[in-house]
PDB file of C-alpha atoms in Angstrom:
ATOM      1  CA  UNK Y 120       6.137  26.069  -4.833  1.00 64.00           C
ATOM      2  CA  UNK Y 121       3.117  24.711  -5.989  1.00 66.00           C
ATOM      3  CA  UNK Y 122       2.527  22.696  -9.111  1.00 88.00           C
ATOM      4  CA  UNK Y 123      -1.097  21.962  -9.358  1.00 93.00           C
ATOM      5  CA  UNK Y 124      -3.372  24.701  -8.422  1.00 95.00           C
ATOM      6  CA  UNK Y 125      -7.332  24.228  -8.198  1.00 96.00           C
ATOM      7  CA  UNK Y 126      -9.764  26.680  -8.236  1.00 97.00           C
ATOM      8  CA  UNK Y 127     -12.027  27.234  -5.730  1.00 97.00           C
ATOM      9  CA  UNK Y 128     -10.686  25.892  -2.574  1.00 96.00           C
ATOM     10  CA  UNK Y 129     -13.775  26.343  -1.390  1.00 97.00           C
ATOM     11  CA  UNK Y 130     -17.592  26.191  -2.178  1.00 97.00           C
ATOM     12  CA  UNK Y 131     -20.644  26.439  -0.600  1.00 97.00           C
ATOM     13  CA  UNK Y 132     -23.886  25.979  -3.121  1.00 96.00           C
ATOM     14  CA  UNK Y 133     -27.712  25.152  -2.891  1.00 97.00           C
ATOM     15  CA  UNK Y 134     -28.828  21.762  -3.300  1.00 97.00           C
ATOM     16  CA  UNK Y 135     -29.370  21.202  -7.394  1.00 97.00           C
ATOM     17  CA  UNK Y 136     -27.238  23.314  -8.407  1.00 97.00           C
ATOM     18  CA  UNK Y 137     -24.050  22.456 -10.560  1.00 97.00           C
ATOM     19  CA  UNK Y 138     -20.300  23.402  -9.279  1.00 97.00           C
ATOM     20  CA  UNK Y 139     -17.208  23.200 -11.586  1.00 98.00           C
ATOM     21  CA  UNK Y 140     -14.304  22.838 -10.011  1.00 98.00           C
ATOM     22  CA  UNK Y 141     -10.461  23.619 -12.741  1.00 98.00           C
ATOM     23  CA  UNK Y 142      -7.333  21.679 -11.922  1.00 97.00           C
ATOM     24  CA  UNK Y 143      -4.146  23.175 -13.440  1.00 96.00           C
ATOM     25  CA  UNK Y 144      -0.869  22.343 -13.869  1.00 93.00           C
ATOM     26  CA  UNK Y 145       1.233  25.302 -13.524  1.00 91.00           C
ATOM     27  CA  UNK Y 146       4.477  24.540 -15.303  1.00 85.00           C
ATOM     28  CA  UNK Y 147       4.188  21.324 -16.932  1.00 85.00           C
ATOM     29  CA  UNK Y 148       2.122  19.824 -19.732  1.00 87.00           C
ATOM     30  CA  UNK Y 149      -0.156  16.708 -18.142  1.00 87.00           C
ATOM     31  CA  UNK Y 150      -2.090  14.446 -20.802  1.00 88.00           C
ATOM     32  CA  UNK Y 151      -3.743  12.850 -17.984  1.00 90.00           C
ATOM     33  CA  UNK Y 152      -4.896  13.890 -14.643  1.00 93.00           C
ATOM     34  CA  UNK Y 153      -6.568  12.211 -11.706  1.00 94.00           C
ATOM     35  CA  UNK Y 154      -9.798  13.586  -9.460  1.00 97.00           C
ATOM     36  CA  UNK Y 155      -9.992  11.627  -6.040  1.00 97.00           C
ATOM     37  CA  UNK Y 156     -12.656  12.497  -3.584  1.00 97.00           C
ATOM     38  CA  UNK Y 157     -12.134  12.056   0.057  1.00 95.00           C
ATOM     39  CA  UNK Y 158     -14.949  12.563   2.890  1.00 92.00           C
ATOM     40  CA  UNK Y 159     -14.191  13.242   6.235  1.00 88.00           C
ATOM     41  CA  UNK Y 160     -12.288  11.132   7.945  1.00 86.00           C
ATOM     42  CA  UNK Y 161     -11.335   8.787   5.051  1.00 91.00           C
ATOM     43  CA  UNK Y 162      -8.835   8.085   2.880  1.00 93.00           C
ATOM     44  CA  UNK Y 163      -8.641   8.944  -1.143  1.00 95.00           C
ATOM     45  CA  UNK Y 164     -10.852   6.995  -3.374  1.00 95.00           C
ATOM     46  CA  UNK Y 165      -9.933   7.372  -6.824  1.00 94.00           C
ATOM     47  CA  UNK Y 166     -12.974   8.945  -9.290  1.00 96.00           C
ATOM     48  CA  UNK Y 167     -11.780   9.084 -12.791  1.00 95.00           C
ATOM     49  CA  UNK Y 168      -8.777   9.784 -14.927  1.00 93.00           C
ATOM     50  CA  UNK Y 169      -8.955  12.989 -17.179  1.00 93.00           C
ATOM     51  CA  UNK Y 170      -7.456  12.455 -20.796  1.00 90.00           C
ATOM     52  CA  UNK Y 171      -6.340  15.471 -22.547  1.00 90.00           C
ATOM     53  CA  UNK Y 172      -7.896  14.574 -26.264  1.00 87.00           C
ATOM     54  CA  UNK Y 173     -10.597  11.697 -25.354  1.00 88.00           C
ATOM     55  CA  UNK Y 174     -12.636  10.931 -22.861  1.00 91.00           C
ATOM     56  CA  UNK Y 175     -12.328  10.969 -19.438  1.00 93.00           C
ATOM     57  CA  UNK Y 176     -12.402   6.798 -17.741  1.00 92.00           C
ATOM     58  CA  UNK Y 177     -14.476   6.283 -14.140  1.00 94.00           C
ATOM     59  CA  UNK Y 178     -13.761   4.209 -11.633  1.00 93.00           C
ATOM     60  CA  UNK Y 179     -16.386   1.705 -11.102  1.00 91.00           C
ATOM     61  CA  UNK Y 180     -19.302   3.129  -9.105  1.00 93.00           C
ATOM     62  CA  UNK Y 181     -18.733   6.900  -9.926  1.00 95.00           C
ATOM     63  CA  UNK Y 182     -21.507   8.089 -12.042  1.00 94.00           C
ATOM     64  CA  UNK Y 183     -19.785   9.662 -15.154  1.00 93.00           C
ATOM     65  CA  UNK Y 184     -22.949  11.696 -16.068  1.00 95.00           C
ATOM     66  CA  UNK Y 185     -23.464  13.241 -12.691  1.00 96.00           C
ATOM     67  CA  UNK Y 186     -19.477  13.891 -12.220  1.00 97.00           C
ATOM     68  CA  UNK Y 187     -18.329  15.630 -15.858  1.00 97.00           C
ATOM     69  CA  UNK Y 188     -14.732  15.674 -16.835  1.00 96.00           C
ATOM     70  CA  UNK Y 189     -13.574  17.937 -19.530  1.00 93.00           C
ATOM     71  CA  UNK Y 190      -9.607  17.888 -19.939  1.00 93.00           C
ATOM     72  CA  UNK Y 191      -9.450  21.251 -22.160  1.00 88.00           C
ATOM     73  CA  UNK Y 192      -5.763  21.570 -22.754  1.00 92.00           C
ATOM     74  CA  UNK Y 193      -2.814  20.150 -21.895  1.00 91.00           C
ATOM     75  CA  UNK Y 194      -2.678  22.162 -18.482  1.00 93.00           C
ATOM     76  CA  UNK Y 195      -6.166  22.081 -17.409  1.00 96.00           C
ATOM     77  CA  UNK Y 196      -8.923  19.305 -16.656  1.00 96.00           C
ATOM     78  CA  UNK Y 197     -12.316  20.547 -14.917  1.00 97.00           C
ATOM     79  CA  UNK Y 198     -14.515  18.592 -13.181  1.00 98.00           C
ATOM     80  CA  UNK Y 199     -18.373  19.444 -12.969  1.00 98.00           C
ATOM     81  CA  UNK Y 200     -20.775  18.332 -10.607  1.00 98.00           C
ATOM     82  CA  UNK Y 201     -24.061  18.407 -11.876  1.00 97.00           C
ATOM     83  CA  UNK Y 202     -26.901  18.651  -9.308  1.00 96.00           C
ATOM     84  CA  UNK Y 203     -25.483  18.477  -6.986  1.00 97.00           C
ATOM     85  CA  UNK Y 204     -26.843  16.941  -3.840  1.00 96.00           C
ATOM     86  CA  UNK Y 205     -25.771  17.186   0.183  1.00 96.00           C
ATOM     87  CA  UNK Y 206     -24.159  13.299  -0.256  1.00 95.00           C
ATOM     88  CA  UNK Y 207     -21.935  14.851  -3.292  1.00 96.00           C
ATOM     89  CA  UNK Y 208     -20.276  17.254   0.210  1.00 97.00           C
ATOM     90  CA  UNK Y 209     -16.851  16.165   0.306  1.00 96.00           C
ATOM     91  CA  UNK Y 210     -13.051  17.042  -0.469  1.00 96.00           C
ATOM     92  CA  UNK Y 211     -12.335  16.901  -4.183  1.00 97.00           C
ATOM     93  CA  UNK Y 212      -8.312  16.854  -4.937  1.00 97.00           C
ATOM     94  CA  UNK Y 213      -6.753  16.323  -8.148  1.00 96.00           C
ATOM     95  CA  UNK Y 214      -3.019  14.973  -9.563  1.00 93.00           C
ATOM     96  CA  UNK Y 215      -1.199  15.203 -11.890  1.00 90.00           C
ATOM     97  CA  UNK Y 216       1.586  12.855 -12.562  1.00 84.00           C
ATOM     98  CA  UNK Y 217       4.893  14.421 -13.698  1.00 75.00           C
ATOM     99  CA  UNK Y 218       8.410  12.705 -13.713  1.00 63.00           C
ATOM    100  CA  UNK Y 219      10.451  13.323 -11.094  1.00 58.00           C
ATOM    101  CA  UNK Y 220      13.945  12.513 -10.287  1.00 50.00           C
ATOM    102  CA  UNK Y 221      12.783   9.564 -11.989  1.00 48.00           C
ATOM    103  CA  UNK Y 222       9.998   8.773 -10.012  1.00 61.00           C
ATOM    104  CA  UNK Y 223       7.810   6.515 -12.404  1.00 60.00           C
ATOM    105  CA  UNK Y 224       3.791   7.793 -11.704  1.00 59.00           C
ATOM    106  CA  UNK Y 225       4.944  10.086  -9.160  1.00 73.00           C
ATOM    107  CA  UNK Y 226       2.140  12.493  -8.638  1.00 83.00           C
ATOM    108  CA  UNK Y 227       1.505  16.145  -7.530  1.00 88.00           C
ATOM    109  CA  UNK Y 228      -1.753  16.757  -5.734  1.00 93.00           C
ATOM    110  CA  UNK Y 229      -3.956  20.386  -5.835  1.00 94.00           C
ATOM    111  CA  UNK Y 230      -4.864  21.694  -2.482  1.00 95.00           C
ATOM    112  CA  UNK Y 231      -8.086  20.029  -2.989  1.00 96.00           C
ATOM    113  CA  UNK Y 232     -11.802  21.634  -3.013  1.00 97.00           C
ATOM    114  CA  UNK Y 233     -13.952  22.046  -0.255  1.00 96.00           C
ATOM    115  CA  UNK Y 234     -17.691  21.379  -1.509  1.00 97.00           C
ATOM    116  CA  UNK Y 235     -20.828  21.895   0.917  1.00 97.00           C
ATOM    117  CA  UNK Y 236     -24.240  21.186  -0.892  1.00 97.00           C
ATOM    118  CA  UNK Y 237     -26.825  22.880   1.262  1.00 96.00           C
TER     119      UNK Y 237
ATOM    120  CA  UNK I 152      -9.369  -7.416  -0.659  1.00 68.00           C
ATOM    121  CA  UNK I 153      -8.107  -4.711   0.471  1.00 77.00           C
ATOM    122  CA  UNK I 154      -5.238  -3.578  -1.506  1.00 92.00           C
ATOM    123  CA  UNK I 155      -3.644  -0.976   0.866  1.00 96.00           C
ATOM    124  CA  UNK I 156      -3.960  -1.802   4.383  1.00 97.00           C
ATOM    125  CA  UNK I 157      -2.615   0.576   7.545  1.00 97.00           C
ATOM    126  CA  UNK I 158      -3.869  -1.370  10.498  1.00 96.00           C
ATOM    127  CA  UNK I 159      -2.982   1.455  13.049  1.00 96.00           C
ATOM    128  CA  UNK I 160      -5.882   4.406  13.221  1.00 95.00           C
ATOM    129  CA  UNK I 161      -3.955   6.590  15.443  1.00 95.00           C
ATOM    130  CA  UNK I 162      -1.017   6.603  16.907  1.00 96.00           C
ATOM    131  CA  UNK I 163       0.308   8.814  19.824  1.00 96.00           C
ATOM    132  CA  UNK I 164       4.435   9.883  20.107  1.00 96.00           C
ATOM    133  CA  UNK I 165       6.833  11.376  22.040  1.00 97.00           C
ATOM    134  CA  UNK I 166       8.643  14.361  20.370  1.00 97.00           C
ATOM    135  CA  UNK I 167      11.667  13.319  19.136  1.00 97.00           C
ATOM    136  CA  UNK I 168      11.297   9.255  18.751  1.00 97.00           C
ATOM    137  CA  UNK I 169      11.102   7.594  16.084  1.00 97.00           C
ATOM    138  CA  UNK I 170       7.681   6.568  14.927  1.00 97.00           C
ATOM    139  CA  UNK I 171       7.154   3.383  12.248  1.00 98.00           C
ATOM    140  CA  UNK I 172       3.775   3.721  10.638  1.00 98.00           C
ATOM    141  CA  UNK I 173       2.736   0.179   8.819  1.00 98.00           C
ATOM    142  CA  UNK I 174       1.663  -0.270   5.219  1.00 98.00           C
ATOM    143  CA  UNK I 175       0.979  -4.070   3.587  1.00 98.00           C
ATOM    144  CA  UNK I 176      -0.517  -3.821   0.380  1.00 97.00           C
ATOM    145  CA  UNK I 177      -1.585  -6.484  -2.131  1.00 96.00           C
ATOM    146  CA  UNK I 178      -1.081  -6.453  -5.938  1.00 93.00           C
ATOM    147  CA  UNK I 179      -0.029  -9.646  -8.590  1.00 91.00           C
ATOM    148  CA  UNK I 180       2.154  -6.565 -10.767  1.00 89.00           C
ATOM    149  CA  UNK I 181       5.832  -7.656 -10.653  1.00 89.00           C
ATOM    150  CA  UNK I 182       6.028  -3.376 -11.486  1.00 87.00           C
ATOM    151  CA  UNK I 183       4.574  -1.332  -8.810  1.00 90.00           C
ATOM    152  CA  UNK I 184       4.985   2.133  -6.683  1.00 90.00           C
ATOM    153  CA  UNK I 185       4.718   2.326  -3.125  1.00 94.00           C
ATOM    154  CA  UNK I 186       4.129   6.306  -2.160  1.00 94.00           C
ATOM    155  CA  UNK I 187       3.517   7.581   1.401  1.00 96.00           C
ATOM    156  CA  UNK I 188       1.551  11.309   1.776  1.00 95.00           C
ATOM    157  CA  UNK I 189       1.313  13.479   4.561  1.00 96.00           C
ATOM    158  CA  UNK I 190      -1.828  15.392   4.460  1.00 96.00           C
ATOM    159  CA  UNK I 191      -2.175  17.992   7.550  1.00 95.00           C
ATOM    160  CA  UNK I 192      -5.186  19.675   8.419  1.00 92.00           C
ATOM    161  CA  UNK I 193      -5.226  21.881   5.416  1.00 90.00           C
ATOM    162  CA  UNK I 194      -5.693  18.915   3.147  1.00 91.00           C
ATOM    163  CA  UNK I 195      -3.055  19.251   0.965  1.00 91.00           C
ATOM    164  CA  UNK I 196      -1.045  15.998  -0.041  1.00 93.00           C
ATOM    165  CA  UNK I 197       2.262  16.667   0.761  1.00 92.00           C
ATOM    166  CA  UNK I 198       4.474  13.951  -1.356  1.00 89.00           C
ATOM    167  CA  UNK I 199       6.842  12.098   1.057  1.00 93.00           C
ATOM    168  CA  UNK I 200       8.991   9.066  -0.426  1.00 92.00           C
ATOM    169  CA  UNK I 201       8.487   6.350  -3.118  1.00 91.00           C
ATOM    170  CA  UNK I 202      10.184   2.664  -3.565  1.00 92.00           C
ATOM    171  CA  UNK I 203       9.700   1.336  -6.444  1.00 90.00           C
ATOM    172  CA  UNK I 204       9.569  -2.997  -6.595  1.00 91.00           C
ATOM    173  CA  UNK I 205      12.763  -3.166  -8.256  1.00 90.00           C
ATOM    174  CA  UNK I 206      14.568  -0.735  -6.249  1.00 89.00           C
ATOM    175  CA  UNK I 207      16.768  -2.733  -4.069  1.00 88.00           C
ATOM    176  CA  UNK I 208      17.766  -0.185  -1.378  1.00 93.00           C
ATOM    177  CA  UNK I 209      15.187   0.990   1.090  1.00 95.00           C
ATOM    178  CA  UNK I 210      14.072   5.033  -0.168  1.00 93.00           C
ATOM    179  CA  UNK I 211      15.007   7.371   1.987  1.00 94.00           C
ATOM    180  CA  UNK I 212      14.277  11.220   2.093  1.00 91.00           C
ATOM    181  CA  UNK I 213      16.135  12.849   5.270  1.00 95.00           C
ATOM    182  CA  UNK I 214      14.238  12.174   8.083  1.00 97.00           C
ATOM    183  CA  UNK I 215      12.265   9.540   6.593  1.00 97.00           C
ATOM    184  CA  UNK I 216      13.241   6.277   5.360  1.00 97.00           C
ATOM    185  CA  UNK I 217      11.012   3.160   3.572  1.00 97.00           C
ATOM    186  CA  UNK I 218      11.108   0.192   4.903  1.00 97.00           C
ATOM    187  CA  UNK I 219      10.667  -2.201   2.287  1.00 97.00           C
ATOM    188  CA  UNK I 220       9.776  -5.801   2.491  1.00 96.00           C
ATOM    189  CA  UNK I 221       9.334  -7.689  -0.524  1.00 95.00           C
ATOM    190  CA  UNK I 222       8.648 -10.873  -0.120  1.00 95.00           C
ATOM    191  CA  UNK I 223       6.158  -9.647   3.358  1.00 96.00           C
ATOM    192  CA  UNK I 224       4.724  -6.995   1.047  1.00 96.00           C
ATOM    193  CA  UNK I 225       4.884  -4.006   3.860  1.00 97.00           C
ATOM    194  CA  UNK I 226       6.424  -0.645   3.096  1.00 98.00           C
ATOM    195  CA  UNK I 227       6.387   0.894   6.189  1.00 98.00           C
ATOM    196  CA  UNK I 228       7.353   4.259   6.780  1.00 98.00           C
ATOM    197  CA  UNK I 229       9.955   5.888   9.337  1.00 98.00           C
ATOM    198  CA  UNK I 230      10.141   9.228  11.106  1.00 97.00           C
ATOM    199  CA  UNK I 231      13.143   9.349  12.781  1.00 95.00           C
ATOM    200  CA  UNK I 232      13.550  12.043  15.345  1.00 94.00           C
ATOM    201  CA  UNK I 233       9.869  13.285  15.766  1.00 96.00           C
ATOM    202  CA  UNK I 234       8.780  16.686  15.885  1.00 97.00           C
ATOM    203  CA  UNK I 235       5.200  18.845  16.578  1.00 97.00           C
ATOM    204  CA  UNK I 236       4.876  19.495  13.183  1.00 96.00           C
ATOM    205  CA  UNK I 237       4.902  15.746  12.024  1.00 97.00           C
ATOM    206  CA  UNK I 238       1.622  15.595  13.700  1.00 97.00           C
ATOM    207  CA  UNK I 239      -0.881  14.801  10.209  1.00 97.00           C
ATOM    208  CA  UNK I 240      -2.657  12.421   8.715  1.00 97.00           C
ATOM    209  CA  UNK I 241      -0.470   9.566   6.392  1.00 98.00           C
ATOM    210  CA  UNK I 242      -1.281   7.678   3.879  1.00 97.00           C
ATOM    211  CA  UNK I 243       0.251   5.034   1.616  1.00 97.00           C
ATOM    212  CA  UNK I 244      -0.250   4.664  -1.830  1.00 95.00           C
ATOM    213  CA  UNK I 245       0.372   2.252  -4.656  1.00 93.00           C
ATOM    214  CA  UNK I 246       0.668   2.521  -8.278  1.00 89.00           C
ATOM    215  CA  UNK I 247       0.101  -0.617 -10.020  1.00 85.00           C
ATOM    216  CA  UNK I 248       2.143  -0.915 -13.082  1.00 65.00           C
ATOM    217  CA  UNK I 249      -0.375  -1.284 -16.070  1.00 59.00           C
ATOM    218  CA  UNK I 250       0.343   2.202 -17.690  1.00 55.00           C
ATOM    219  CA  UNK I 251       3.374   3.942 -15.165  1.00 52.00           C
ATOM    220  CA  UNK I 252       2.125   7.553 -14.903  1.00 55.00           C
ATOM    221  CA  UNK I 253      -1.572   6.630 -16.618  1.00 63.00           C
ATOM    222  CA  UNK I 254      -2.729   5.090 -13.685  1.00 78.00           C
ATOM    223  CA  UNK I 255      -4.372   6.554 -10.773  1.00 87.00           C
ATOM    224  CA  UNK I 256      -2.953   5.785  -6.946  1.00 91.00           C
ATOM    225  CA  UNK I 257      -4.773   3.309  -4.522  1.00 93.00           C
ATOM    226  CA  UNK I 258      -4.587   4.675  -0.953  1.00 96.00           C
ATOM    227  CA  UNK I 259      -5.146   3.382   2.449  1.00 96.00           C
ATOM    228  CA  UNK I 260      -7.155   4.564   4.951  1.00 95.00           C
ATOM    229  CA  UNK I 261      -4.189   6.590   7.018  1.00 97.00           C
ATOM    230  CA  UNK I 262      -2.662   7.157  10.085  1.00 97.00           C
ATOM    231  CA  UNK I 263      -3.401   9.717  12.288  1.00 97.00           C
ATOM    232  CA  UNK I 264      -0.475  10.584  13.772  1.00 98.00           C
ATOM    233  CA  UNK I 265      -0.171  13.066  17.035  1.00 97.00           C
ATOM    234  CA  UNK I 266       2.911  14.272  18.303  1.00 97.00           C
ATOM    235  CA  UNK I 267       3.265  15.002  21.658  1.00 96.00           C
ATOM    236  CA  UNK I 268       5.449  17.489  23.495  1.00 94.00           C
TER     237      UNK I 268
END
């Protein structure tokens, strides 16, 4: 079953508005999680890593005041778009890395979030 | 540079052959994770196999297998025995090995992969 839930899969909103978009991980603790973004047709581009306790790092080019990470707890980082615009439409996934079968940075990857700026 | 490259956009199959999907990537880490990800239509990323650079067998996960070549720096991935529902996107992945888990994965831009009846 699933190990990383988001919430919504899907969101349609007016241009300007802001969206928040919760990654969870349902039976493990994560200290860090990951947000990619991938538009259509392309491949995953890494935004930022969420830090449970400090603040969240970007990935160079990703504007942290426009994309707001909050990692509340240990099972739950949220990522904010604030006014958002029709070029912020796109797929928004997080991870979560969690050991497995000794899998060193193996992650598990939320079915992802639809967002449509009108 | 690019630091994941699949040179092959799309690629068309037969059901049931074996398909080899290419992956070079490019990092200076002597620790590193090579992932590949199937992502169908829905979007999710559907975890697939990982070789890690100091595993000395080529991964394998039933009908797929890694094949890893250090020293060329490919991981390609196999399907053997192809069927409809291996029709997806694929991507491989890297995790360089500054901080293991901390670090975020690098993809490539994928292979869309159709299987045909």
């Amino acid at each position: 079953g699933a190990v990383v839930s988001q919430h919504p899969s899907r969101v349609i909103c007016k241009s300007g508005t802001s969206v928040k978009i919760e990654c969870r991980s349902l039976d493990f603790q994560a200290t860090t999680m990951f947000w990619y973004r991938q538009f259509p047709k392309q491949s995953l581009m890494l935004m930022a890593t969420s830090n449970e306790g400090s603040k969240a790092t970007y990935e160079q080019g990703v504007e942290k005041d426009k994309f707001l990470i909050n990692h509340a707890s240990l099972t739950l980082s949220t990522l904010t778009v604030t006014s958002a615009h029709p070029e912020d439409s796109s797929f928004y996934i997080c991870s979560a890395p969690r050991g497995r079968e000794g899998i060193r940075g193996a992650q598990y990857f939320g079915p992802g979030t639809r967002l449509l700026v009108l | 540079a690019q630091k994941i490259t699949q040179t092959q956009p799309g690629m068309f199959v037969q059901e049931k052959e074996a398909v080899t999907l290419d992956c070079t990537y490019d990092t200076s880490d002597q620790s590193y994770g090579l992932f590949w990800y199937k992502q169908p239509s829905s979007g999710e990323m559907i975890f697939l196999i990982y070789q890690g650079s100091y595993d000395e067998q080529n991964a394998t996960e039933g009908r797929y297998s890694l094949n890893f070549q250090k020293a060329r720096k490919s991981a390609n991935l196999v399907i053997s025995a192809s069927q409809l529902g291996d029709s997806a996107m694929y991507f491989c992945a890297m995790r360089e090995g500054r901080r293991g888990g901390a670090d975020g994965l690098t993809f490539g831009k994928g292979t869309h992969l159709i299987i045909q009846p």
